[in-house]
PDB file of C-alpha atoms in Angstrom:
ATOM      1  CA  MET A 869     -14.039   8.814   5.899  1.00 78.00           C
ATOM      2  CA  THR A 870     -17.088  10.565   6.369  1.00 85.00           C
ATOM      3  CA  PRO A 871     -16.979  13.410   8.999  1.00 86.00           C
ATOM      4  CA  GLU A 872     -19.576  11.071  11.159  1.00 90.00           C
ATOM      5  CA  GLU A 873     -17.007   7.868  10.871  1.00 90.00           C
ATOM      6  CA  ILE A 874     -14.022  10.527  12.118  1.00 90.00           C
ATOM      7  CA  VAL A 875     -15.624  11.954  14.639  1.00 92.00           C
ATOM      8  CA  GLY A 876     -17.200   8.294  15.777  1.00 94.00           C
ATOM      9  CA  PHE A 877     -13.294   7.141  15.840  1.00 92.00           C
ATOM     10  CA  LYS A 878     -12.597   9.881  17.876  1.00 93.00           C
ATOM     11  CA  VAL A 879     -15.128   9.328  20.184  1.00 95.00           C
ATOM     12  CA  ALA A 880     -14.723   5.373  20.342  1.00 95.00           C
ATOM     13  CA  ARG A 881     -10.462   6.091  20.709  1.00 93.00           C
ATOM     14  CA  LEU A 882     -11.188   8.505  23.829  1.00 95.00           C
ATOM     15  CA  ARG A 883     -13.809   6.319  25.300  1.00 94.00           C
ATOM     16  CA  GLU A 884     -11.551   3.143  25.376  1.00 94.00           C
ATOM     17  CA  ALA A 885      -8.480   5.531  26.933  1.00 93.00           C
ATOM     18  CA  ALA A 886     -11.178   6.769  29.733  1.00 94.00           C
ATOM     19  CA  GLY A 887     -11.412   3.072  30.335  1.00 94.00           C
ATOM     20  CA  LEU A 888     -15.234   3.127  29.665  1.00 95.00           C
ATOM     21  CA  SER A 889     -17.755   0.595  28.075  1.00 96.00           C
ATOM     22  CA  GLN A 890     -20.202   1.947  25.257  1.00 97.00           C
ATOM     23  CA  ALA A 891     -23.024   1.726  28.082  1.00 97.00           C
ATOM     24  CA  GLN A 892     -20.994   3.401  30.418  1.00 97.00           C
ATOM     25  CA  LEU A 893     -20.159   6.445  28.127  1.00 97.00           C
ATOM     26  CA  GLY A 894     -23.749   6.374  27.096  1.00 96.00           C
ATOM     27  CA  ALA A 895     -25.324   6.308  30.910  1.00 96.00           C
ATOM     28  CA  SER A 896     -22.670   9.208  31.806  1.00 95.00           C
ATOM     29  CA  MET A 897     -23.913  11.715  29.843  1.00 93.00           C
ATOM     30  CA  ALA A 898     -26.410  14.365  30.654  1.00 89.00           C
ATOM     31  CA  LYS A 899     -29.311  13.074  28.121  1.00 93.00           C
ATOM     32  CA  PRO A 900     -28.254   9.498  28.527  1.00 95.00           C
ATOM     33  CA  TRP A 901     -27.742   7.299  25.306  1.00 96.00           C
ATOM     34  CA  SER A 902     -27.872   3.544  25.378  1.00 96.00           C
ATOM     35  CA  ARG A 903     -25.190   1.181  24.404  1.00 97.00           C
ATOM     36  CA  GLN A 904     -26.625   0.600  20.789  1.00 97.00           C
ATOM     37  CA  ALA A 905     -26.527   4.427  20.303  1.00 96.00           C
ATOM     38  CA  VAL A 906     -23.024   4.899  21.335  1.00 97.00           C
ATOM     39  CA  SER A 907     -22.334   2.143  19.176  1.00 96.00           C
ATOM     40  CA  ALA A 908     -23.783   3.328  15.976  1.00 96.00           C
ATOM     41  CA  ALA A 909     -21.825   6.961  16.866  1.00 95.00           C
ATOM     42  CA  GLU A 910     -18.795   5.331  16.941  1.00 95.00           C
ATOM     43  CA  LYS A 911     -19.108   3.479  13.481  1.00 94.00           C
ATOM     44  CA  GLY A 912     -20.330   6.656  12.048  1.00 92.00           C
ATOM     45  CA  ARG A 913     -23.454   5.733  11.614  1.00 94.00           C
ATOM     46  CA  ARG A 914     -25.219   8.816  13.569  1.00 90.00           C
ATOM     47  CA  ALA A 915     -25.144  12.393  12.445  1.00 89.00           C
ATOM     48  CA  PHE A 916     -24.132  14.556  15.415  1.00 89.00           C
ATOM     49  CA  THR A 917     -25.809  17.647  16.307  1.00 91.00           C
ATOM     50  CA  LEU A 918     -23.724  20.370  18.278  1.00 91.00           C
ATOM     51  CA  ALA A 919     -25.616  19.439  21.434  1.00 92.00           C
ATOM     52  CA  ASP A 920     -24.679  15.816  20.958  1.00 92.00           C
ATOM     53  CA  LEU A 921     -21.116  16.829  20.644  1.00 93.00           C
ATOM     54  CA  THR A 922     -21.296  18.873  23.586  1.00 94.00           C
ATOM     55  CA  ALA A 923     -22.981  16.111  25.578  1.00 95.00           C
ATOM     56  CA  VAL A 924     -20.033  13.426  24.106  1.00 96.00           C
ATOM     57  CA  ALA A 925     -17.452  15.646  25.021  1.00 96.00           C
ATOM     58  CA  ALA A 926     -18.403  16.664  28.618  1.00 95.00           C
ATOM     59  CA  ALA A 927     -18.962  12.712  29.125  1.00 96.00           C
ATOM     60  CA  LEU A 928     -15.621  12.265  27.911  1.00 96.00           C
ATOM     61  CA  ASN A 929     -13.934  15.354  30.029  1.00 95.00           C
ATOM     62  CA  VAL A 930     -12.606  16.705  26.404  1.00 95.00           C
ATOM     63  CA  SER A 931     -13.386  19.744  24.643  1.00 93.00           C
ATOM     64  CA  THR A 932     -15.903  19.955  22.051  1.00 92.00           C
ATOM     65  CA  ALA A 933     -13.141  20.928  19.065  1.00 89.00           C
ATOM     66  CA  SER A 934     -10.862  17.560  20.299  1.00 89.00           C
ATOM     67  CA  LEU A 935     -14.008  15.512  18.502  1.00 91.00           C
ATOM     68  CA  LEU A 936     -14.224  17.809  15.407  1.00 88.00           C
ATOM     69  CA  PRO A 937     -12.197  16.514  12.345  1.00 81.00           C
ATOM     70  CA  ASP A 938      -8.604  17.831  11.938  1.00 76.00           C
ATOM     71  CA  GLU A 939      -8.127  18.422   8.348  1.00 67.00           C
ATOM     72  CA  ALA A 940      -4.562  17.400   8.243  1.00 51.00           C
ATOM     73  CA  ILE A 941      -5.075  14.287  10.366  1.00 62.00           C
ATOM     74  CA  ASP A 942      -8.217  13.142   9.044  1.00 62.00           C
ATOM     75  CA  SER A 943      -7.203  13.589   5.518  1.00 69.00           C
ATOM     76  CA  ARG A 944      -4.690  11.400   5.983  1.00 74.00           C
ATOM     77  CA  ARG A 945      -6.413   8.842   7.528  1.00 73.00           C
ATOM     78  CA  ALA A 946      -9.313   8.900   4.544  1.00 74.00           C
ATOM     79  CA  LEU A 947      -6.517   8.262   2.348  1.00 78.00           C
ATOM     80  CA  GLU A 948      -4.864   5.639   4.190  1.00 82.00           C
ATOM     81  CA  ALA A 949      -8.292   3.679   4.214  1.00 79.00           C
ATOM     82  CA  GLU A 950      -8.816   4.204   0.571  1.00 80.00           C
ATOM     83  CA  LEU A 951      -5.328   3.244  -0.056  1.00 86.00           C
ATOM     84  CA  ALA A 952      -6.326  -0.050   1.768  1.00 85.00           C
ATOM     85  CA  VAL A 953      -9.308  -0.300  -0.297  1.00 82.00           C
ATOM     86  CA  ALA A 954      -7.285   0.149  -3.571  1.00 85.00           C
ATOM     87  CA  GLU A 955      -4.714  -2.251  -2.763  1.00 89.00           C
ATOM     88  CA  ARG A 956      -7.305  -4.936  -1.807  1.00 87.00           C
ATOM     89  CA  ALA A 957      -8.991  -4.449  -4.748  1.00 87.00           C
ATOM     90  CA  LEU A 958      -5.936  -4.694  -6.847  1.00 90.00           C
ATOM     91  CA  GLY A 959      -4.984  -7.986  -5.018  1.00 89.00           C
ATOM     92  CA  GLU A 960      -8.209  -9.117  -5.942  1.00 89.00           C
ATOM     93  CA  ALA A 961      -7.536  -8.465  -9.728  1.00 89.00           C
ATOM     94  CA  LEU A 962      -4.165 -10.020  -9.712  1.00 89.00           C
ATOM     95  CA  ILE A 963      -5.667 -13.075  -8.524  1.00 89.00           C
ATOM     96  CA  GLN A 964      -8.315 -12.878 -10.973  1.00 90.00           C
ATOM     97  CA  CYS A 965      -5.722 -12.254 -13.711  1.00 90.00           C
ATOM     98  CA  ALA A 966      -3.557 -15.391 -12.950  1.00 89.00           C
ATOM     99  CA  ASP A 967      -6.517 -17.478 -12.889  1.00 89.00           C
ATOM    100  CA  LEU A 968      -7.417 -16.051 -16.319  1.00 90.00           C
ATOM    101  CA  ARG A 969      -4.116 -16.413 -17.576  1.00 91.00           C
ATOM    102  CA  ALA A 970      -3.981 -20.581 -16.380  1.00 92.00           C
ATOM    103  CA  ARG A 971      -7.190 -20.880 -18.298  1.00 92.00           C
ATOM    104  CA  VAL A 972      -5.897 -19.573 -21.382  1.00 93.00           C
ATOM    105  CA  THR A 973      -2.777 -21.306 -20.807  1.00 93.00           C
ATOM    106  CA  PHE A 974      -5.174 -24.920 -20.112  1.00 93.00           C
ATOM    107  CA  LEU A 975      -6.976 -23.851 -23.506  1.00 92.00           C
ATOM    108  CA  ARG A 976      -4.154 -23.505 -25.435  1.00 93.00           C
ATOM    109  CA  ALA A 977      -2.781 -26.416 -24.507  1.00 92.00           C
ATOM    110  CA  GLN A 978      -6.026 -28.386 -25.258  1.00 92.00           C
ATOM    111  CA  LEU A 979      -6.400 -26.578 -28.852  1.00 91.00           C
ATOM    112  CA  ASP A 980      -2.506 -27.630 -29.351  1.00 89.00           C
ATOM    113  CA  HIS A 981      -3.603 -31.151 -28.512  1.00 87.00           C
ATOM    114  CA  TYR A 982      -6.155 -31.129 -31.349  1.00 83.00           C
ATOM    115  CA  GLU A 983      -4.175 -29.732 -33.721  1.00 83.00           C
ATOM    116  CA  GLU A 984      -1.777 -32.116 -32.999  1.00 81.00           C
ATOM    117  CA  GLU A 985      -4.617 -34.644 -33.765  1.00 79.00           C
ATOM    118  CA  ASP A 986      -5.745 -33.584 -36.973  1.00 78.00           C
ATOM    119  CA  SER A 987      -1.861 -33.219 -38.348  1.00 79.00           C
ATOM    120  CA  ASP A 988      -1.761 -36.764 -37.316  1.00 74.00           C
ATOM    121  CA  GLY A 989      -4.816 -37.818 -38.879  1.00 63.00           C
TER     122      GLY A 989
END
């Protein structure tokens, strides 16, 4: 996960815990953000300035530090996300391997059939 994604993840969890919609959070900031801007921030698609972090933290009534990446926790989340991607890729590769194995078996059977015809005739 990128730092922006980590901050966005934290903003989303804290906003949800506060019972706020994205529009409500955006409107409650000193310099209001649109719902779309909050959504982009929560998805990690917006770079945060210090002023942004301070404004979001104030709107959520939390410290600015609580929005910053926590190396131990966030490294674990990043590893978990990477593991999930790798496991998905492995699953897809195993399915492709099984499909390929079935194709090889089919082709061998077809060749065996031709070889039997050649030996009979």
